[in-house]
Tab-separated table of C-alpha atoms in Angstrom:
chain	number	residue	atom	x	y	z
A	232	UNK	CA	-23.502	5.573	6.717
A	233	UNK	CA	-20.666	4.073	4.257
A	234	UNK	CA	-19.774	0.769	5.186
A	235	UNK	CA	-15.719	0.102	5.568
A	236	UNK	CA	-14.121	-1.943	2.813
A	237	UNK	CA	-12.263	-4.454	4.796
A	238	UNK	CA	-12.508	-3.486	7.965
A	239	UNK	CA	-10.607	-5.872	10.195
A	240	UNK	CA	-7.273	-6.509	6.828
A	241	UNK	CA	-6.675	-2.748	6.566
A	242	UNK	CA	-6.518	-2.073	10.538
A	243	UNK	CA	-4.606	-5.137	10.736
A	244	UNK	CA	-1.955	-3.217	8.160
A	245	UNK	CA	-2.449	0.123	9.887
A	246	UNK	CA	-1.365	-1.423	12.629
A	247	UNK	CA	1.957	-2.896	11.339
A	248	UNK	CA	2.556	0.097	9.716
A	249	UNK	CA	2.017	2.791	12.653
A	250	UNK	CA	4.721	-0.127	14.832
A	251	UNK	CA	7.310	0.293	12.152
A	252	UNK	CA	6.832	3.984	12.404
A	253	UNK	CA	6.828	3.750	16.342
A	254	UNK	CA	10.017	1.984	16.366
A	255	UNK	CA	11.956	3.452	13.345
A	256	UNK	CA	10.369	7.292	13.369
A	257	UNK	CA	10.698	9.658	10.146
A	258	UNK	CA	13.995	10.179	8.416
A	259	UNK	CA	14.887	6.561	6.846
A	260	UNK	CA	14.767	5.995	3.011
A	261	UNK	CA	11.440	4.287	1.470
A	262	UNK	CA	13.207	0.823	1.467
A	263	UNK	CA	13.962	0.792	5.458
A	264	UNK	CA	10.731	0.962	5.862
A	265	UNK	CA	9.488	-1.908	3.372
A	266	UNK	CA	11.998	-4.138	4.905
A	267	UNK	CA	10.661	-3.490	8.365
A	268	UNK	CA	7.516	-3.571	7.042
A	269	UNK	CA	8.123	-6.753	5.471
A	270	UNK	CA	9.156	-8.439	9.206
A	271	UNK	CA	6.210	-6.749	11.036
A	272	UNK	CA	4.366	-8.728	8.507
A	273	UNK	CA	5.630	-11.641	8.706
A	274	UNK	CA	5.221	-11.511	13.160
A	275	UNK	CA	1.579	-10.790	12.490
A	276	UNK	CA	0.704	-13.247	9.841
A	277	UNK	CA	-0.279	-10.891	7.231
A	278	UNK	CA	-0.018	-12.593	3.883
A	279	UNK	CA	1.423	-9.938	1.372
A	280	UNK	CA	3.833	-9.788	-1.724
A	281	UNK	CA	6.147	-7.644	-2.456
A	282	UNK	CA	6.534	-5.369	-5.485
A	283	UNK	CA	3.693	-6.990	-6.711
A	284	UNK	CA	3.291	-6.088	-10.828
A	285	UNK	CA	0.471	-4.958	-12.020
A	286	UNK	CA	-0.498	-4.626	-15.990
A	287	UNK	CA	-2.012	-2.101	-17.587
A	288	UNK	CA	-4.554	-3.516	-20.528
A	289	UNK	CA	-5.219	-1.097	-23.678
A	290	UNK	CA	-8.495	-2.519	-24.958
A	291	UNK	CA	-8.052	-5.790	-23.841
A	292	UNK	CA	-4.015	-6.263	-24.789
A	293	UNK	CA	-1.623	-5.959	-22.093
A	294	UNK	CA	0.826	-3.087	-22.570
A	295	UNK	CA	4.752	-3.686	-21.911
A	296	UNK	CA	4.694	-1.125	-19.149
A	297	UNK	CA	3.905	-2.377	-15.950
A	298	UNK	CA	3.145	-0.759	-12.806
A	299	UNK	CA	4.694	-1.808	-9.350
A	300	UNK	CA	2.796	-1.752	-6.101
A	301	UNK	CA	5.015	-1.786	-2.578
A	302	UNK	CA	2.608	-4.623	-1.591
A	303	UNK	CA	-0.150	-6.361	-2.080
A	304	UNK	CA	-1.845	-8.116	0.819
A	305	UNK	CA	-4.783	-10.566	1.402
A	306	UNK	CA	-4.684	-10.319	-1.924
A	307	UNK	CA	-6.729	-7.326	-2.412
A	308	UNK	CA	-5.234	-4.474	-0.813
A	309	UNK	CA	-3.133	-2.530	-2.649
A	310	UNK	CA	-0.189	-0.702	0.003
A	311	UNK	CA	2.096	1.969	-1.314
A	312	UNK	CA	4.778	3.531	0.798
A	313	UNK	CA	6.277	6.876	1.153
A	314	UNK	CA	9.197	8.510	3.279
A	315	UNK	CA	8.349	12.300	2.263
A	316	UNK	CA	7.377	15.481	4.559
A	317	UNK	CA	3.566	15.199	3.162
A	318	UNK	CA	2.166	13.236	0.882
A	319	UNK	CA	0.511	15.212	-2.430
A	320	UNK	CA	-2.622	14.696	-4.942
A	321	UNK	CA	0.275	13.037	-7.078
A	322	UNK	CA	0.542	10.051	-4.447
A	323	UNK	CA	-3.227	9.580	-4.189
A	324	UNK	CA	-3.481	9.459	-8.067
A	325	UNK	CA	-0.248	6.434	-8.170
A	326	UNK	CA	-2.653	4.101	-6.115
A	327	UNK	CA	-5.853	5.282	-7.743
A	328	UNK	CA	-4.257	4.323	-10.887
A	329	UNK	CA	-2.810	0.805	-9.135
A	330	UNK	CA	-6.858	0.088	-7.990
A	331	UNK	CA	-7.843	1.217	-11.396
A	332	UNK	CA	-5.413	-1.397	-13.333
A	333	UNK	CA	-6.326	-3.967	-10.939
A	334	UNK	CA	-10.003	-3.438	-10.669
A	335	UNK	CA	-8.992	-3.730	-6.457
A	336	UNK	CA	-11.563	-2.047	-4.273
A	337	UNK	CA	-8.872	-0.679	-1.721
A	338	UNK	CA	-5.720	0.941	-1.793
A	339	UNK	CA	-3.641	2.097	1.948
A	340	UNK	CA	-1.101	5.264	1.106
A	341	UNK	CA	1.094	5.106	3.786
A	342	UNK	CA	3.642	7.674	4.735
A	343	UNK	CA	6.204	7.278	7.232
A	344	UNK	CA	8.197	10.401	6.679
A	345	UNK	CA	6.206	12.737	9.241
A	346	UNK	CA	6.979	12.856	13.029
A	347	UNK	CA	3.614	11.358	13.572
A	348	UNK	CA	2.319	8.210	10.561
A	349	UNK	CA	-0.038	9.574	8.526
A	350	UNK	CA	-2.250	7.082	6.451
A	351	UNK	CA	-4.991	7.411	3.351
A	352	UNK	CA	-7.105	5.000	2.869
A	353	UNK	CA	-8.310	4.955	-0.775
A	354	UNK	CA	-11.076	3.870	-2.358
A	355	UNK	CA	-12.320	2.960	-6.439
């Protein structure tokens, strides 16, 4: 049996996220939901940034384009939101990419554009 990479942090974010979707529903733009997202945080004390920039290294050097991840929280878990009808492979690879820049264990692919919140939970 696979043990859960941070268990109690990412159903602590689930749970933010599935109240923003409870009280907002589908249909808003990406950065309604960040905002609320953003306040839910705050009421729950999860510690997160926002827009957090992540670097992309070429054989050690840094290159100029830089990546942007919704949030960051605890400091380790990479959280990227959507408002479409279903998420694709194309929003799976975005964080995969994010926890491969960042060497980050866990990434949360949250969508809040279907009737019901849908959520991925990925893993590097």
């Amino acid at each position: 049996m696979t043990q859960l990479i941070y268990p109690e942090e990412s159903y602590q974010i689930v749970g933010a996220c599935m109240e923003v979707h409870t009280n907002l529903g589908p249909g808003f733009l990406e950065a309604v939901y960040t905002e609320a997202l953003m306040l839910e945080f705050e009421e729950r004390d999860i510690p997160y940034e926002i827009n957090k920039e992540i670097t992309i290294h070429y054989k050690g050097k840094p290159l100029h384009k830089k990546y942007y991840a919704d949030f960051l929280c605890y400091d380790k878990i990479i959280i990227e939101l959507k408002a479409v009808e279903s998420l694709t492979p194309a929003n799976t690879s975005q964080v995969l990419n994010y926890l491969k820049a960042t060497k980050m264990k866990l990434g949360i692919l949250a969508n809040f554009g279907e009737p019901s919140f849908h959520y991925n939970r990925i893993v590097r």
